[in-house]
Coordinates of N, CA and C and ligand atoms in Angstrom, one line a residue:
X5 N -28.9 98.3 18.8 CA -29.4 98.5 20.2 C -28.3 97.8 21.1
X6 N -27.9 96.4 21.0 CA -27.0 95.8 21.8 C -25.5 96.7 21.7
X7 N -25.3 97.0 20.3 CA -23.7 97.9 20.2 C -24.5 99.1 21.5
X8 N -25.5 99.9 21.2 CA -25.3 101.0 22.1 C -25.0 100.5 23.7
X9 N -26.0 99.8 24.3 CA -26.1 98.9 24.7 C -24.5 99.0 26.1
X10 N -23.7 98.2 24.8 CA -22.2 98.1 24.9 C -21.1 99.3 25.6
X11 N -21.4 100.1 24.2 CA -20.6 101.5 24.6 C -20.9 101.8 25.9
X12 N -22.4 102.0 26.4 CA -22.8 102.7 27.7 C -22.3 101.8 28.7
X13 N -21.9 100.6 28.4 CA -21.4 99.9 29.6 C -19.7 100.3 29.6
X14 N -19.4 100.2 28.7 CA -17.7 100.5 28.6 C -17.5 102.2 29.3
X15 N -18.3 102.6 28.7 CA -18.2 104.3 29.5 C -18.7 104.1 30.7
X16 N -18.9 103.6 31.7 CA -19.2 103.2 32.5 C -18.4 102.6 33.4
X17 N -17.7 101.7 32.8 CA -16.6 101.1 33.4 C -15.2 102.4 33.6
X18 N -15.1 103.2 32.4 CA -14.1 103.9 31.9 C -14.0 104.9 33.3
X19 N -15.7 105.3 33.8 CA -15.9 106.2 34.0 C -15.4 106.3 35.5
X20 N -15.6 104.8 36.3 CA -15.3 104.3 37.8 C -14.1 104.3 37.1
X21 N -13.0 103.9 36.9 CA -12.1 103.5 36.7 C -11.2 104.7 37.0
X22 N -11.2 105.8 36.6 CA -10.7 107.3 36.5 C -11.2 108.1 37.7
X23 N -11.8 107.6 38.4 CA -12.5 108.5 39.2 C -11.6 108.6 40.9
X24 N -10.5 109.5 40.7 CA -9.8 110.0 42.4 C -10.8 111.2 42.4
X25 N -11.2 111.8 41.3 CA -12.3 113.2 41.8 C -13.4 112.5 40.9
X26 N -14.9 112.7 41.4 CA -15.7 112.3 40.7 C -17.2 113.6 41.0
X27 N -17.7 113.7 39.7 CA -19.0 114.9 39.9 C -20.1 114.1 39.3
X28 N -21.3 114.2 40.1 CA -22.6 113.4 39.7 C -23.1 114.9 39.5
X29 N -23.8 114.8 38.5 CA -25.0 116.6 38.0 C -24.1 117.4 37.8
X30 N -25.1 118.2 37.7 CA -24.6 119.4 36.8 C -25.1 120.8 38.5
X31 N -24.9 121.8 38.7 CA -25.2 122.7 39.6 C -25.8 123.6 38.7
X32 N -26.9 124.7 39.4 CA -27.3 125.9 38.7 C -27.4 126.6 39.2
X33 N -27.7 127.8 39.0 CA -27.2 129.5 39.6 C -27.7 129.7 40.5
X34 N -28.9 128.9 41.0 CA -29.6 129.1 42.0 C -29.7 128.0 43.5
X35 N -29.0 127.4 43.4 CA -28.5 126.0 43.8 C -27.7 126.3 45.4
X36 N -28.1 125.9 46.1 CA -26.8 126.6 47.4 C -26.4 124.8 48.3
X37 N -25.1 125.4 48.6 CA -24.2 124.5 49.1 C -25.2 123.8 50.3
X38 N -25.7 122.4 50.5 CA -25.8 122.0 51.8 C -25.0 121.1 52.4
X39 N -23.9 120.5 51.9 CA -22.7 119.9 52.2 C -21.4 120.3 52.0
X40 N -20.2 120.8 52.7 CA -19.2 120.9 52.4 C -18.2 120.4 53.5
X41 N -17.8 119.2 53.3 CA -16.7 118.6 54.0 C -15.5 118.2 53.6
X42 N -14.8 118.0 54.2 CA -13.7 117.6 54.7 C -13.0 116.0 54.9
X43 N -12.8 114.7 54.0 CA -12.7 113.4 54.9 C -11.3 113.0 55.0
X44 N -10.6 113.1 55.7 CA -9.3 112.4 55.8 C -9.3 110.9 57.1
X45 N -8.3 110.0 56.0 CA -7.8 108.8 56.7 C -6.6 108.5 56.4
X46 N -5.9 108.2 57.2 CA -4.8 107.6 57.5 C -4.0 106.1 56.6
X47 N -3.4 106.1 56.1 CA -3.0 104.6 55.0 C -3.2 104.1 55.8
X48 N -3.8 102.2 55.7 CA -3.1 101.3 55.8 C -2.3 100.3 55.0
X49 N -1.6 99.8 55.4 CA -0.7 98.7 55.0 C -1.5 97.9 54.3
X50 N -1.3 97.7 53.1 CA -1.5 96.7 52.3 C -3.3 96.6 52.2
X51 N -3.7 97.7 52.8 CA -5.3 97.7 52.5 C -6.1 98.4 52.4
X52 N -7.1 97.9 51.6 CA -8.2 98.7 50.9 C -9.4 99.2 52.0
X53 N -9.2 100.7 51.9 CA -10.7 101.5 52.9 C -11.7 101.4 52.5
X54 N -12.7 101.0 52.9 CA -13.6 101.2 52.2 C -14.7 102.3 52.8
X55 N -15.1 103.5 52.6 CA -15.6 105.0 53.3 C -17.0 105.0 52.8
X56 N -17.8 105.6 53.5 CA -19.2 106.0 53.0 C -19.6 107.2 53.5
X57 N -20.3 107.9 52.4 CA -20.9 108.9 53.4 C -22.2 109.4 52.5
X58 N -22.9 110.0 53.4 CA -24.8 109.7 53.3 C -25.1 111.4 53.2
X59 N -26.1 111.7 52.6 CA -26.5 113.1 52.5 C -28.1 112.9 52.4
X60 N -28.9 113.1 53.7 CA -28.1 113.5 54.8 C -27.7 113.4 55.5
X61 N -26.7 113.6 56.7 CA -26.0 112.6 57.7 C -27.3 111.8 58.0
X62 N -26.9 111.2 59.3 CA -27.9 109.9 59.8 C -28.6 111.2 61.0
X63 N -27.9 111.9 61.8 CA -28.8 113.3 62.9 C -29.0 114.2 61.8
X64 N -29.3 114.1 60.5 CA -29.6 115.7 60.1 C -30.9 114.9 59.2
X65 N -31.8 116.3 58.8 CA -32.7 115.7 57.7 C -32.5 117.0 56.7
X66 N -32.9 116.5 55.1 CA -32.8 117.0 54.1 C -34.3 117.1 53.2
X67 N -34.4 118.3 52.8 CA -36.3 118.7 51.9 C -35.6 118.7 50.5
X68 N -34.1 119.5 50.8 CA -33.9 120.1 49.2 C -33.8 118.7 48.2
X69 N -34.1 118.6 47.2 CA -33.3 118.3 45.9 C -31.9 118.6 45.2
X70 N -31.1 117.8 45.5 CA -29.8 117.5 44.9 C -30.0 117.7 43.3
X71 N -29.0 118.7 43.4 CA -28.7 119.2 42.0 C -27.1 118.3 41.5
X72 N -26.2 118.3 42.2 CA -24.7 118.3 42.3 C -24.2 117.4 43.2
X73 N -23.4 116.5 43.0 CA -22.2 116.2 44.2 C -20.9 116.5 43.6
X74 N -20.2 117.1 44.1 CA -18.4 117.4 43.5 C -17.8 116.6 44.3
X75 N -17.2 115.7 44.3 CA -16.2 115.0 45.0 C -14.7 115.3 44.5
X76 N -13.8 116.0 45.6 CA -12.3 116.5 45.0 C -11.0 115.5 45.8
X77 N -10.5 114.7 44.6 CA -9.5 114.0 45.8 C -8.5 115.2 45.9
X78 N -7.8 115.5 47.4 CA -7.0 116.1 47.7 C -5.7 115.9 47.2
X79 N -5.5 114.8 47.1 CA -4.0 114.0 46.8 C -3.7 114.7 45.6
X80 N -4.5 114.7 44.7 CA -4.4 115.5 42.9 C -2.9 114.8 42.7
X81 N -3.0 113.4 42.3 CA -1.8 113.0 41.7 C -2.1 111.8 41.8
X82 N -3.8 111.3 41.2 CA -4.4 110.1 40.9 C -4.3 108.9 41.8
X83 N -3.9 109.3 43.1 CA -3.8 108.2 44.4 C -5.4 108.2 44.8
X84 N -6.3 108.8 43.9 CA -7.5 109.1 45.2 C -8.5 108.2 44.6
X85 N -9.2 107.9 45.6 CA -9.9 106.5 45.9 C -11.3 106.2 44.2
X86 N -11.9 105.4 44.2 CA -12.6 105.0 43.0 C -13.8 105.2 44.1
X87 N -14.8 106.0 43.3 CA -16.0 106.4 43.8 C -17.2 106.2 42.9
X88 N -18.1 105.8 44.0 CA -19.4 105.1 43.6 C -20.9 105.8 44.1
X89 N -21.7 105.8 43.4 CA -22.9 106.9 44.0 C -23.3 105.7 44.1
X90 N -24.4 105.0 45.3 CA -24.7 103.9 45.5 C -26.0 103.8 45.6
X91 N -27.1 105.0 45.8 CA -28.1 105.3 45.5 C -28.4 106.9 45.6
X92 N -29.9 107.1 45.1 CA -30.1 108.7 45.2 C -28.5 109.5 44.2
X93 N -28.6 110.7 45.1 CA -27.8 111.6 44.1 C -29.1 112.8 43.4
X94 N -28.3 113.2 42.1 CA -28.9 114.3 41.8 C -30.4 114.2 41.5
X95 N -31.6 115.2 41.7 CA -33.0 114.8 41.2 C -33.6 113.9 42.7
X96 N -32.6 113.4 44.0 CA -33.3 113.1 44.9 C -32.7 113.7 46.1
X97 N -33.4 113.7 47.7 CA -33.0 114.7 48.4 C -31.9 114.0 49.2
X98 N -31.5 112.6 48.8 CA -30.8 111.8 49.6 C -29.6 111.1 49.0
X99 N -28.6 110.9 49.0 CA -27.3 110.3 48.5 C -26.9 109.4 49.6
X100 N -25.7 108.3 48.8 CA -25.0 107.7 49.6 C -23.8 107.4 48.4
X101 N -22.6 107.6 49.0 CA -21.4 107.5 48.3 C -20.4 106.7 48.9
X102 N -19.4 105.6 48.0 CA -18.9 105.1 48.8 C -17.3 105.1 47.8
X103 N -16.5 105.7 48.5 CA -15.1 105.9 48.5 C -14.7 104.2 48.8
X104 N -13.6 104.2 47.6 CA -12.7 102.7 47.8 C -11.2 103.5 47.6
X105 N -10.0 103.2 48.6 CA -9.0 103.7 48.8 C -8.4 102.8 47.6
X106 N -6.9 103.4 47.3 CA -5.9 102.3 46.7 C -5.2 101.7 48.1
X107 N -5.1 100.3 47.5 CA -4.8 99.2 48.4 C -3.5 100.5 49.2
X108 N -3.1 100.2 50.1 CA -2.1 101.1 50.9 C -1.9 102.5 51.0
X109 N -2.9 103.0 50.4 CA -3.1 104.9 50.4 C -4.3 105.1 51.0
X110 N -4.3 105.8 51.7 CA -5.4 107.2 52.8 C -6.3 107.6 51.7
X111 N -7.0 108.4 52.6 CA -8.0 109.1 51.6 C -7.9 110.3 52.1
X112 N -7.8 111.3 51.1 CA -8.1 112.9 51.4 C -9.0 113.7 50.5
X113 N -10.4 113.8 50.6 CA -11.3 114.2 49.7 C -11.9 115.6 50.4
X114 N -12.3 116.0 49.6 CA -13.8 117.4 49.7 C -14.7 116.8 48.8
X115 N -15.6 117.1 49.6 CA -17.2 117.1 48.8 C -18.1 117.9 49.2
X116 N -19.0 118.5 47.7 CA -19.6 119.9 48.0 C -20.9 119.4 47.3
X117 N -22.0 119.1 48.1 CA -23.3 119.1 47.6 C -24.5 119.9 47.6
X118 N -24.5 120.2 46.5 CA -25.4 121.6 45.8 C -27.2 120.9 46.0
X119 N -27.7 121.5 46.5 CA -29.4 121.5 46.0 C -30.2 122.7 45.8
X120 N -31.4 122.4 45.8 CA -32.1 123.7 45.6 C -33.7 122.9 45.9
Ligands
NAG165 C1 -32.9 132.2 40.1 O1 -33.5 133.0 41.1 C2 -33.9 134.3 40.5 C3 -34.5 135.1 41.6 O2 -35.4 134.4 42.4 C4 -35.0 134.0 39.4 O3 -35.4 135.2 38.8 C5 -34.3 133.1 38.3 O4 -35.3 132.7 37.3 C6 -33.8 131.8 39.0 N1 -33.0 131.1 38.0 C7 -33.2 129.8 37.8 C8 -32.4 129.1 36.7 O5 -34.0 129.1 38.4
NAG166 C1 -24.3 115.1 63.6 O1 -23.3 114.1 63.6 C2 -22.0 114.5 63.2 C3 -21.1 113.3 63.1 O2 -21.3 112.4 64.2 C4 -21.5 115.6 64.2 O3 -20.2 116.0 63.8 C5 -22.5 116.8 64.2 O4 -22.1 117.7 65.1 C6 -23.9 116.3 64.5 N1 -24.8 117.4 64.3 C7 -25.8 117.6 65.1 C8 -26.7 118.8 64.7 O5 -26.0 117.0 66.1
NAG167 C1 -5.5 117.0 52.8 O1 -5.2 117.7 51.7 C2 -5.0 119.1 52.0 C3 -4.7 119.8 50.6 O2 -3.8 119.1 49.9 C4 -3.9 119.3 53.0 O3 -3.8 120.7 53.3 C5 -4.3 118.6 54.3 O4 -3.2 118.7 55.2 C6 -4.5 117.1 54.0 N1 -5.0 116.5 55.2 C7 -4.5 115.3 55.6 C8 -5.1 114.8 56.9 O5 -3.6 114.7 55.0
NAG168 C1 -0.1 110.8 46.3 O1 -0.1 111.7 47.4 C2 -0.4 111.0 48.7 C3 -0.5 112.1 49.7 O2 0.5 113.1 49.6 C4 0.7 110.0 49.0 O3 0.4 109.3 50.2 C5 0.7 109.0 47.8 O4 1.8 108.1 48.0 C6 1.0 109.7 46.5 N1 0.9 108.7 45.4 C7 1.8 108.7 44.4 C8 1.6 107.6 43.4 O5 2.8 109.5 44.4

């Protein structure tokens, strides 16, 4: 029990660790887009961004159930930021995600949130 335990924590770690693109769920055939954006920022010098963003915005409200979040870093050459689902996500109608930049790199992401 404690070895399993273990591994689930190490894949865990593995899993933040690799994450410039990050996908919570799985999508299904019947599933339609209610998020698809866009986030760009600008580097700073010597520091770490730290970005959030909420599904649903803070003016919008949401009924559906989250199937999917796809999170794509634009950069595609492992500069893109370590990402965290911070609550909600798939199975609820509400998310909050929080983007951590590399110390002196921007962020340029898409994210496509599927419900049904
Ligand atoms: C998707 O919708 C179609 C038509 O409403 C339905 O026949 C099918 O069972 C649905 N598939 C799933 C996986 O819910
Ligand atoms: C909700 O807020 C966002 C960001 O402030 C804005 O871009 C969008 O137009 C707003 N939508 C509505 C329906 O007011
Ligand atoms: C973000 O990445 C896309 C695709 O690589 C690129 O077309 C776009 O100009 C970038 N946006 C910014 C603000 O860097
Ligand atoms: C990755 O791409 C971004 C945007 O083009 C750039 O700012 C960054 O320096 C690149 N990182 C590396 C390690 O090349």
């Amino acid at each position: 029990m404690k070895v399993i335990v273990q591994v689930c924590v190490l894949l865990a770690i593995a899993a933040v660790a690799y994450s410039a693109s990050s996908t919570w769920g799985v999508r299904s055939v019947n599933d339609t887009i209610i998020v698809n954006k866009r986030v760009a920022y600008p580097a700073v010098r010597n520091a770490v961004q730290t970005v959030y963003f909420d599904v649903p915005e803070s003016n919008q409200s949401n009924s559906k159930v989250i199937s999917a979040i796809y999170l794509q870093d634009q950069f595609q050459n492992s500069s893109g930021p370590t990402n965290t689902l911070l609550y909600g996500g798939p199975g609820w109608t509400y998310a909050s995600v929080q983007m951590k930049t590399q110390t002196g790199l921007g962020l340029n992401v898409t994210y496509v949130v599927y419900a049904n």
